[in-house]
C-alpha atoms as an extended CHARMM CRD file, in Angstrom:
* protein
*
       217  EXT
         1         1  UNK       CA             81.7740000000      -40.7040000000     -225.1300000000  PROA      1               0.0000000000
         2         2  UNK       CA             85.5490000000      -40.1930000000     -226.9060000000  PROA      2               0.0000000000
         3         3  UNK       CA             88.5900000000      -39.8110000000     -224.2990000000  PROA      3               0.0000000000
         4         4  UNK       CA             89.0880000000      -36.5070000000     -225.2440000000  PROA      4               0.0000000000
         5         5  UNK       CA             85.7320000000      -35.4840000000     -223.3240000000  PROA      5               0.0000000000
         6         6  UNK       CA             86.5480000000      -37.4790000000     -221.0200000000  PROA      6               0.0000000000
         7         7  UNK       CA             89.8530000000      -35.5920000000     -219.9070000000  PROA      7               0.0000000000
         8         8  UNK       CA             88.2960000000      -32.2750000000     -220.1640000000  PROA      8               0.0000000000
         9         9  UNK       CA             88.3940000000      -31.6070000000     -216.8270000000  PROA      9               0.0000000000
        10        10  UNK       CA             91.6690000000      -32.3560000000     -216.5810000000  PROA      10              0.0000000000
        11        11  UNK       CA             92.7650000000      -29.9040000000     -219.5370000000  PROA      11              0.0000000000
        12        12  UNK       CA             90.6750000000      -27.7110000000     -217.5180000000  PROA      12              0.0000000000
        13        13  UNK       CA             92.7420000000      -28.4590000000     -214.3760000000  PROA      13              0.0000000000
        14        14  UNK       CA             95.9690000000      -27.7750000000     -216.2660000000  PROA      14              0.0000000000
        15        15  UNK       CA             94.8640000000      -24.6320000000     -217.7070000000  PROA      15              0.0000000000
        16        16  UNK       CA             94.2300000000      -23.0630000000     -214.9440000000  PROA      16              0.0000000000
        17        17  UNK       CA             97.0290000000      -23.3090000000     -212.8190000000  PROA      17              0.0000000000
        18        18  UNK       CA             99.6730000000      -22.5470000000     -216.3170000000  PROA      18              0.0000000000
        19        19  UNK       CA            100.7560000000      -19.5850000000     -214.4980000000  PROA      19              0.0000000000
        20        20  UNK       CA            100.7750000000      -16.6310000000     -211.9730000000  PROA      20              0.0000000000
        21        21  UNK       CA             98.1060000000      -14.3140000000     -214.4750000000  PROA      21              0.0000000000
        22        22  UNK       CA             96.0730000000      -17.9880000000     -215.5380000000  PROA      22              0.0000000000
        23        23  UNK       CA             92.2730000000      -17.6530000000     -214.2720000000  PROA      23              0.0000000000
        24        24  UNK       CA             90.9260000000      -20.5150000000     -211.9270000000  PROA      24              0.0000000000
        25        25  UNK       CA             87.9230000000      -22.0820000000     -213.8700000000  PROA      25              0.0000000000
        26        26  UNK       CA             84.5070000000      -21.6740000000     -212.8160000000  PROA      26              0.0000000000
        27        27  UNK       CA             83.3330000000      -23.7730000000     -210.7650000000  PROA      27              0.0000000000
        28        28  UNK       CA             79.9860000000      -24.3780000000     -208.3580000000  PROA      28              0.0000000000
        29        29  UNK       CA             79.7380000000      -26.6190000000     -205.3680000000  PROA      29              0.0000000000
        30        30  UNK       CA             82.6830000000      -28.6740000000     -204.5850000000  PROA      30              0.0000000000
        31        31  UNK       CA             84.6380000000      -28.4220000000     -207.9940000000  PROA      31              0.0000000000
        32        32  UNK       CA             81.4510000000      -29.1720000000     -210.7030000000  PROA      32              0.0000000000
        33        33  UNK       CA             82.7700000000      -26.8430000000     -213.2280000000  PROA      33              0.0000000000
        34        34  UNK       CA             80.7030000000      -24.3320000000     -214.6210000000  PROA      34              0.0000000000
        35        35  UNK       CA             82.0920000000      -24.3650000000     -218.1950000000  PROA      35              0.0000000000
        36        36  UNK       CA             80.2390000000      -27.4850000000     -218.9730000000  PROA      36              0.0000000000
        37        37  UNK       CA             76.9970000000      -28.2450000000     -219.8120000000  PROA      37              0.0000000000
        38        38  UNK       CA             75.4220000000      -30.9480000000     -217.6480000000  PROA      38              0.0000000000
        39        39  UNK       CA             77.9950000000      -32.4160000000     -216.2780000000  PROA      39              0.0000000000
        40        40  UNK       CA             78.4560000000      -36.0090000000     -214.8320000000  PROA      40              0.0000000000
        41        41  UNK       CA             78.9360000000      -34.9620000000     -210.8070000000  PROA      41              0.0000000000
        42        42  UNK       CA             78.0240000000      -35.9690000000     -207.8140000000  PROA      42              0.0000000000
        43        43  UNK       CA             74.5490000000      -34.1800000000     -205.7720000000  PROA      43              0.0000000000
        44        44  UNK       CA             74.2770000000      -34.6890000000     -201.8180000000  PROA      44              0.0000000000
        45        45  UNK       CA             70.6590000000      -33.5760000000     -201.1590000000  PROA      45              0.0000000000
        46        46  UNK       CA             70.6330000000      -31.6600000000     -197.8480000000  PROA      46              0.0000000000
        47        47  UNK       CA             66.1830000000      -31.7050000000     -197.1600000000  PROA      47              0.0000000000
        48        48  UNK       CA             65.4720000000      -28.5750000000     -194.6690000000  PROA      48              0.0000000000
        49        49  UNK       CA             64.0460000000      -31.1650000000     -192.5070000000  PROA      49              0.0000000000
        50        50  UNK       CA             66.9720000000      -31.0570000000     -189.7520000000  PROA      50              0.0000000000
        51        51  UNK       CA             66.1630000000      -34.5970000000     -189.0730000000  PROA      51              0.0000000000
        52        52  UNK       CA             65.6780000000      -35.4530000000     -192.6530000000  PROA      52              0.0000000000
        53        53  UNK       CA             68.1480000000      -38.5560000000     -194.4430000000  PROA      53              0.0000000000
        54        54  UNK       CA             70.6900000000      -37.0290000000     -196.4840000000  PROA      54              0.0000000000
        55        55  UNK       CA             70.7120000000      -38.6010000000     -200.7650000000  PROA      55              0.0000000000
        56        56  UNK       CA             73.8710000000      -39.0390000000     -202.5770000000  PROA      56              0.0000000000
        57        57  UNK       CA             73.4540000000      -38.9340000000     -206.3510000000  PROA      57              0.0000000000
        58        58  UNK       CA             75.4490000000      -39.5970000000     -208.9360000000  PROA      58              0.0000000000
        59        59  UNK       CA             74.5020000000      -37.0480000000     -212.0970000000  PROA      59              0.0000000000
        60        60  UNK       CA             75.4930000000      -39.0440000000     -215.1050000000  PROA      60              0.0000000000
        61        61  UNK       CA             74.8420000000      -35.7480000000     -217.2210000000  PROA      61              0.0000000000
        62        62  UNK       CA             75.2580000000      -36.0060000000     -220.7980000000  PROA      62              0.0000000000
        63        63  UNK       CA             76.5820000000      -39.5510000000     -220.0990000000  PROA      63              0.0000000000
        64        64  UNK       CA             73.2440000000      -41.1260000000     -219.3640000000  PROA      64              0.0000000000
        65        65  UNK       CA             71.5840000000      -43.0310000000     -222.3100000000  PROA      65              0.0000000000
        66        66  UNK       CA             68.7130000000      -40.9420000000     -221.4390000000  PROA      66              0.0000000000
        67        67  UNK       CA             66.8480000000      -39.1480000000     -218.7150000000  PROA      67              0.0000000000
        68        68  UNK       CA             65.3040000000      -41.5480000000     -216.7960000000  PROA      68              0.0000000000
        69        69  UNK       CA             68.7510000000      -42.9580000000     -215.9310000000  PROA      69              0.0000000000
        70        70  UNK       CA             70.2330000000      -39.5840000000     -215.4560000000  PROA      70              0.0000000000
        71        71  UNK       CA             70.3870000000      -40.0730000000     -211.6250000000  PROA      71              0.0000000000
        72        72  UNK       CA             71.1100000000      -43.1140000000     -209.6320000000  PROA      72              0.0000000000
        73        73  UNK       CA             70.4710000000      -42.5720000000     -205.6690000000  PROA      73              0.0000000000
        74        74  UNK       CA             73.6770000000      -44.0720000000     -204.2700000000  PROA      74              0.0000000000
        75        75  UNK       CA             73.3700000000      -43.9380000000     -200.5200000000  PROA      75              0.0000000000
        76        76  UNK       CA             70.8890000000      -42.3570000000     -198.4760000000  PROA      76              0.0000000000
        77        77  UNK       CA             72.3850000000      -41.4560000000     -194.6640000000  PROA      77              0.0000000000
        78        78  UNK       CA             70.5140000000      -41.0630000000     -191.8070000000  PROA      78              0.0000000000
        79        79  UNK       CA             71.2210000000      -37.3170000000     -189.9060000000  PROA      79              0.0000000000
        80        80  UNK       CA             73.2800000000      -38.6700000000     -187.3960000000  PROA      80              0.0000000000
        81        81  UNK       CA             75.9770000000      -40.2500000000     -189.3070000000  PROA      81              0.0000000000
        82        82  UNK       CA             75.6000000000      -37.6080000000     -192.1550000000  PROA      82              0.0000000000
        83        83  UNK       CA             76.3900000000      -35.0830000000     -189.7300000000  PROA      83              0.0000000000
        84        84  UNK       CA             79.3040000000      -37.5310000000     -188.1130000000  PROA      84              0.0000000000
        85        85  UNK       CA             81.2090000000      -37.2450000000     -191.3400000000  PROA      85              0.0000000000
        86        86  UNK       CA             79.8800000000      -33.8710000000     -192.7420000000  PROA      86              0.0000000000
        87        87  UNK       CA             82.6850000000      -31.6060000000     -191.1850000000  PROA      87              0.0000000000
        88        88  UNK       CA             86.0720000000      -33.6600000000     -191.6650000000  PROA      88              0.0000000000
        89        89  UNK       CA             84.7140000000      -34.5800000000     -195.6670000000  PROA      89              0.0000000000
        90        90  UNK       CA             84.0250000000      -30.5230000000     -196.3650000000  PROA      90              0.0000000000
        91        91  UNK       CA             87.8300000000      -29.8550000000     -194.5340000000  PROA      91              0.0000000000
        92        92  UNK       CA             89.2960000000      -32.4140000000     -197.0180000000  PROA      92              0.0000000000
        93        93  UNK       CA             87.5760000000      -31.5950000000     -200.2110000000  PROA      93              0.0000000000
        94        94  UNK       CA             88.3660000000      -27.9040000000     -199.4160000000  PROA      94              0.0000000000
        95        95  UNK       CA             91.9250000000      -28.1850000000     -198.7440000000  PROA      95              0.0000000000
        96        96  UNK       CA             92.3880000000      -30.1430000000     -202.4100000000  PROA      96              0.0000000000
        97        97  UNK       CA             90.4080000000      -27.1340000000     -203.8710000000  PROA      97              0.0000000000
        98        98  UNK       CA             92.5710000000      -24.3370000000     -202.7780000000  PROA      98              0.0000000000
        99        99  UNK       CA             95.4940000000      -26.6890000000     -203.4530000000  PROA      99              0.0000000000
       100       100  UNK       CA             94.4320000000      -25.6680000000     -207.0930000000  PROA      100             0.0000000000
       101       101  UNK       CA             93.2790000000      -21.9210000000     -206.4870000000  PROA      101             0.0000000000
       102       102  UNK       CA             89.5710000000      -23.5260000000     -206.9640000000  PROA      102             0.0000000000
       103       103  UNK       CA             86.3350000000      -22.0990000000     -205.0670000000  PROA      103             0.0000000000
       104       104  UNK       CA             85.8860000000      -23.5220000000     -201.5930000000  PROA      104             0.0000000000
       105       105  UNK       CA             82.1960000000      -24.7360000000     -200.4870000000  PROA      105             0.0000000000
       106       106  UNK       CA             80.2220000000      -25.6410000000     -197.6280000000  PROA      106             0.0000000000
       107       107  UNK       CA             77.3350000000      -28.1370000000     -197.3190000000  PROA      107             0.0000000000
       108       108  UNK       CA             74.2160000000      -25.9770000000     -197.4590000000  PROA      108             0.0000000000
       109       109  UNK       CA             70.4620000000      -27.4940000000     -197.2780000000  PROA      109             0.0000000000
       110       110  UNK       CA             69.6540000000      -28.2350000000     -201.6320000000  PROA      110             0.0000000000
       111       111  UNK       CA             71.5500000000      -29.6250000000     -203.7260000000  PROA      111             0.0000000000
       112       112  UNK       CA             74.7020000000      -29.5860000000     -202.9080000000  PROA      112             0.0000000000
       113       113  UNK       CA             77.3440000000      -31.0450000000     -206.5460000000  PROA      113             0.0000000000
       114       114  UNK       CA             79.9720000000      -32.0360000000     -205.9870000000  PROA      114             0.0000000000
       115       115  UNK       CA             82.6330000000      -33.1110000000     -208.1450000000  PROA      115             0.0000000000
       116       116  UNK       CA             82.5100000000      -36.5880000000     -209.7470000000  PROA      116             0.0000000000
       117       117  UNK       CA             85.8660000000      -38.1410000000     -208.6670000000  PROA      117             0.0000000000
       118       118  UNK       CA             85.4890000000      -36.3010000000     -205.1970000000  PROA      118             0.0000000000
       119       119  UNK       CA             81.5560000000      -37.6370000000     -205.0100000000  PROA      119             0.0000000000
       120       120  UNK       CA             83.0240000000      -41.4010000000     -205.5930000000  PROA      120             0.0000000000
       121       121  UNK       CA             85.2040000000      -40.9740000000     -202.7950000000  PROA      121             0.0000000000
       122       122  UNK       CA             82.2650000000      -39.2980000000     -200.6470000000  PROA      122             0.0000000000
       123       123  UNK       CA             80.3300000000      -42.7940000000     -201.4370000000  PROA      123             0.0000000000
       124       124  UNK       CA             82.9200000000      -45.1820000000     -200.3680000000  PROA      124             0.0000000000
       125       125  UNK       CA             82.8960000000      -43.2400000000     -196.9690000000  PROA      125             0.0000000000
       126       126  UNK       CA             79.0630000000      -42.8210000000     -196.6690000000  PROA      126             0.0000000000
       127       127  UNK       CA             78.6270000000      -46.4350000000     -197.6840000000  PROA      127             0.0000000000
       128       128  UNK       CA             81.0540000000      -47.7010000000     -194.7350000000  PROA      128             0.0000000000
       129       129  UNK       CA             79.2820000000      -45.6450000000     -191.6330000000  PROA      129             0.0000000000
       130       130  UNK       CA             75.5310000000      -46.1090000000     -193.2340000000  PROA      130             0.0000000000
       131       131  UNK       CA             74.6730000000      -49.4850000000     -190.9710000000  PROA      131             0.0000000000
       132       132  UNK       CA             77.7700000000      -48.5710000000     -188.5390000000  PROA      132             0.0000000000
       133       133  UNK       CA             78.0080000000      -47.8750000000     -184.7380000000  PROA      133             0.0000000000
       134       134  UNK       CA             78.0100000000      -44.1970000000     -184.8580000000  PROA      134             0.0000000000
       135       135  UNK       CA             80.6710000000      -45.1340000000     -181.5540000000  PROA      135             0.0000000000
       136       136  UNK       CA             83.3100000000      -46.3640000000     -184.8970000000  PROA      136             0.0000000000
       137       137  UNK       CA             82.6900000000      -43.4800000000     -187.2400000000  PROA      137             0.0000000000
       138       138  UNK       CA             85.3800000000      -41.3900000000     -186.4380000000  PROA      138             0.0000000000
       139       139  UNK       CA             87.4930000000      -44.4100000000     -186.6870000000  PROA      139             0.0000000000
       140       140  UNK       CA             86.2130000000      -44.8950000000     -190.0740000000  PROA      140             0.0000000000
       141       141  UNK       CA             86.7780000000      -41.3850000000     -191.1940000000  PROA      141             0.0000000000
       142       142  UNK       CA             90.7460000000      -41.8380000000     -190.0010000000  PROA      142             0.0000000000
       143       143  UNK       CA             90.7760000000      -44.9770000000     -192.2280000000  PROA      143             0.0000000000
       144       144  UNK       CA             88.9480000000      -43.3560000000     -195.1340000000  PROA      144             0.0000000000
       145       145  UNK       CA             91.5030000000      -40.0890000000     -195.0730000000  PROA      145             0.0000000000
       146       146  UNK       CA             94.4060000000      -42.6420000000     -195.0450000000  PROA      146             0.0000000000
       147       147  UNK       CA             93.4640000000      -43.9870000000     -198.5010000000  PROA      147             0.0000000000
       148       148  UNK       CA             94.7540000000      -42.2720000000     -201.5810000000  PROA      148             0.0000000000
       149       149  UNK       CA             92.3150000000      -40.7830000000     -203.9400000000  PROA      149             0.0000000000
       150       150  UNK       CA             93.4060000000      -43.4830000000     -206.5530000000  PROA      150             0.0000000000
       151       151  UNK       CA             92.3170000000      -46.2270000000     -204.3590000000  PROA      151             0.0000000000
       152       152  UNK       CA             89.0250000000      -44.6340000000     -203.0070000000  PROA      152             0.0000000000
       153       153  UNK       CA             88.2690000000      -44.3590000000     -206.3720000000  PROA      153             0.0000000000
       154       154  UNK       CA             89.4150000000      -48.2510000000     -207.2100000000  PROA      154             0.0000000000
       155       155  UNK       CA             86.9850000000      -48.9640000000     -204.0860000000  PROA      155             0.0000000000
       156       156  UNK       CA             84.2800000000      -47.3160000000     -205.4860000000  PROA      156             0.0000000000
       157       157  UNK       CA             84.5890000000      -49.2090000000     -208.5830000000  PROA      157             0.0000000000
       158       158  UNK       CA             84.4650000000      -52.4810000000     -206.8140000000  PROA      158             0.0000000000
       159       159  UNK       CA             81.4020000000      -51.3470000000     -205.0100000000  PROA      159             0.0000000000
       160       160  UNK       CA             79.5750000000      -49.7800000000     -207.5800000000  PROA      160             0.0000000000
       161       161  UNK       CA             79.8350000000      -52.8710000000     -210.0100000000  PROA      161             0.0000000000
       162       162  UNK       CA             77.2800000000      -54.9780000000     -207.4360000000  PROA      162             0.0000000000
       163       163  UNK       CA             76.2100000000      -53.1760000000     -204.7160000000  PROA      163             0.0000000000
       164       164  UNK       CA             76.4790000000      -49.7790000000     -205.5650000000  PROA      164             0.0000000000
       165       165  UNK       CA             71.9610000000      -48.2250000000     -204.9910000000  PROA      165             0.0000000000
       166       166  UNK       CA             71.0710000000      -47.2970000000     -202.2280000000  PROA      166             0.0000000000
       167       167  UNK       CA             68.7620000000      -50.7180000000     -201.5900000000  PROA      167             0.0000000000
       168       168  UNK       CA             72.6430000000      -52.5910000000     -201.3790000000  PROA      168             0.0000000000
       169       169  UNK       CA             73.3270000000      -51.4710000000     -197.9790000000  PROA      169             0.0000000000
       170       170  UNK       CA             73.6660000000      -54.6890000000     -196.6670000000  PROA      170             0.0000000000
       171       171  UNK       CA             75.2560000000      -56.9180000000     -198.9450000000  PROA      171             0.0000000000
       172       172  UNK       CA             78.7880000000      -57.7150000000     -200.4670000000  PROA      172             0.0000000000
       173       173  UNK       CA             81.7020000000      -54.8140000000     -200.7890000000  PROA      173             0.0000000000
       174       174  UNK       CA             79.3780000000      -52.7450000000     -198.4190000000  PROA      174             0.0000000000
       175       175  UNK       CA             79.6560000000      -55.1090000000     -195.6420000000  PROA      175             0.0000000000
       176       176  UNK       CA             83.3270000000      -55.2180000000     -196.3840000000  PROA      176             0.0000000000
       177       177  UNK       CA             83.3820000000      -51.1280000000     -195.9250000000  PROA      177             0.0000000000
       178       178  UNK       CA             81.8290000000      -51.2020000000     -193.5300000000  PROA      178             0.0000000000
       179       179  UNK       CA             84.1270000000      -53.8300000000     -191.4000000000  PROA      179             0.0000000000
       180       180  UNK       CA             87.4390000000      -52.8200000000     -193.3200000000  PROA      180             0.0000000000
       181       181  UNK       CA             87.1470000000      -49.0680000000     -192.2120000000  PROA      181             0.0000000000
       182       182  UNK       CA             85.2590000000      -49.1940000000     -189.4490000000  PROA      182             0.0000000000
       183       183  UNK       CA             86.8400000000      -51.8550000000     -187.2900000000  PROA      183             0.0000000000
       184       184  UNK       CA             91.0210000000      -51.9800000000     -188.2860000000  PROA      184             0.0000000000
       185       185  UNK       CA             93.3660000000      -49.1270000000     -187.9480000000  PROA      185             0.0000000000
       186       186  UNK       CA             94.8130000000      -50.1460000000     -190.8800000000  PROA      186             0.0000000000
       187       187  UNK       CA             93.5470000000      -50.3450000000     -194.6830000000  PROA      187             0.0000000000
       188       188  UNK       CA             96.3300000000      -52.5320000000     -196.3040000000  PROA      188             0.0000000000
       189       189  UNK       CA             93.5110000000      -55.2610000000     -197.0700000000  PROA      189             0.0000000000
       190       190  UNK       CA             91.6600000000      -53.2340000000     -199.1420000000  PROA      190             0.0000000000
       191       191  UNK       CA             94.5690000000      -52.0250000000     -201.4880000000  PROA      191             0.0000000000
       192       192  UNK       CA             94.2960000000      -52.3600000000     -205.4680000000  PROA      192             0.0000000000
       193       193  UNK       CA             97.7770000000      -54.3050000000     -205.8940000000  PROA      193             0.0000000000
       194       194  UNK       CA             98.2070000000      -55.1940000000     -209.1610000000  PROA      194             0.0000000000
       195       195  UNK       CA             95.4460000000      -53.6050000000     -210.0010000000  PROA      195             0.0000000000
       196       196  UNK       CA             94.9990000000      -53.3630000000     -214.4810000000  PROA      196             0.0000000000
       197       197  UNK       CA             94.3370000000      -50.2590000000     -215.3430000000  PROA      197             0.0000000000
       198       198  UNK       CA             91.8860000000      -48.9990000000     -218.1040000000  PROA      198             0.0000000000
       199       199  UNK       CA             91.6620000000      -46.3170000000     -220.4960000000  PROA      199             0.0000000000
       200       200  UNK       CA             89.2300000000      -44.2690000000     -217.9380000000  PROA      200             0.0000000000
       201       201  UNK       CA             91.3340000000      -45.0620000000     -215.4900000000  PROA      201             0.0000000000
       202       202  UNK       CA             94.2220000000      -43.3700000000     -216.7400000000  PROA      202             0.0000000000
       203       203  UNK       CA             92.3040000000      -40.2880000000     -217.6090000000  PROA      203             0.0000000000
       204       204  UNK       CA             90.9310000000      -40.0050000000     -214.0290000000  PROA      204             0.0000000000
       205       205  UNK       CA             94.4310000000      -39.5010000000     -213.3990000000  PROA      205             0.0000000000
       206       206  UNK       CA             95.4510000000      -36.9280000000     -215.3460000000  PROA      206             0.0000000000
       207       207  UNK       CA             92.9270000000      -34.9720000000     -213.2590000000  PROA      207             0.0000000000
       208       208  UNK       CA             95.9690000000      -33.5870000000     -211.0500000000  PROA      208             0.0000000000
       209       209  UNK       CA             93.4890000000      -31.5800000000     -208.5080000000  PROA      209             0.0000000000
       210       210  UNK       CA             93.4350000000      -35.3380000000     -207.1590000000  PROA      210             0.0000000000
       211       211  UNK       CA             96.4910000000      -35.9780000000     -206.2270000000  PROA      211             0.0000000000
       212       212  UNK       CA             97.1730000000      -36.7030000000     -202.7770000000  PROA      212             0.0000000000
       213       213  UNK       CA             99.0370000000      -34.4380000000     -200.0910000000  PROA      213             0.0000000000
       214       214  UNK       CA             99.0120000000      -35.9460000000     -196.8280000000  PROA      214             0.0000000000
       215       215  UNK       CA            100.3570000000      -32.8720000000     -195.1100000000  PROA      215             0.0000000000
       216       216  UNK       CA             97.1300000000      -30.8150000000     -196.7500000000  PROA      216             0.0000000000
       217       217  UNK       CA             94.4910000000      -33.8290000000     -194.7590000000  PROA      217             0.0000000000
């Protein structure tokens, strides 16, 4: 897959905030846009079953070598701590949609996409409070809102490299998630200092609906 797909959605981004008679993009869900054909997002599976575990998958779209790796299940959450997080995670990917004159959502029972850089950060929170005390989850949603979207995204990079199915939830970086958000106020020992950066790195980047706004969270 060439760089220039790659930074589609940022072009996309750009485009449509170039000025005050510029359209907003299509989009669906929490910023999957429309325009696109399969794209590599992020699905949180909602079942109707009120006290049904909630699936995050990550849709690799027309990245995946082929369909039976289309989909890997990432975490599965239990109602509780779904619901523990579900409010303050739909507040925070809203408030970076209208940032950008995108279509707000809500979590609704389906699938629900969500984008693919806003689904990584989704994981790194889901993975901390899946084995938590639901008694440290709010503290773990303060932590998680006080990283930058750069360096949930570094942390999901670290994760997702070992431990990142949803059979890893007790083992390695998850552990570390787990402890690191759930137990500190602070999230200094988790920061990507010095971190190299790569090619898709860079291009995550450019996608400027990411940027963070602390007075928006």
């Amino acid at each position: 897959m060439g760089l220039a797909h790659r930074n589609i959605e940022g072009t996309a981004m750009k485009q449509s905030n170039n000025g005050p008679d510029s359209q907003p993009r299509p989009t669906e869900g929490f910023g999957v846009p429309l325009t696109e054909t399969n794209p590599h997002c992020f699905l949180v599976r909602v079942p109707k079953n009120n006290k049904g575990a909630v699936e995050i998958v990550e849709n690799l779209g027309v990245q995946a070598k082929d369909n039976s790796s289309e989909e890997i299940v990432r975490v599965i959450l239990d109602r509780p701590r779904w619901t523990a997080i579900r409010q303050e995670v739909q507040r925070i990917f809203n408030n970076r949609l209208k940032e950008h004159k995108l279509t707000t959502s809500r979590w609704k029972v389906g699938d629900n996409p969500v984008d693919r850089l806003l689904g990584k950060e989704l994981c790194v929170l889901a993975w901390a409070v899946e084995r938590m005390d639901e008694d440290n989850i709010p503290v773990a949603v303060r932590n998680w809102m006080a990283f930058r979207p750069e360096e949930r995204w570094w942390l999901f990079s670290m994760t997702a490299m070992s431990t990142g199915l949803a059979h890893d939830d007790d083992r390695g970086w998850r552990v570390a998630l787990r402890h690191a958000l759930g137990d500190v106020a602070q999230h200094d020992l988790f920061k990507p200092r010095g971190v190299t950066k790569r090619a898709d790195d860079r291009s995550e980047q450019s996608f400027d609906l990411f940027s963070h706004n602390p007075t928006k969270e």
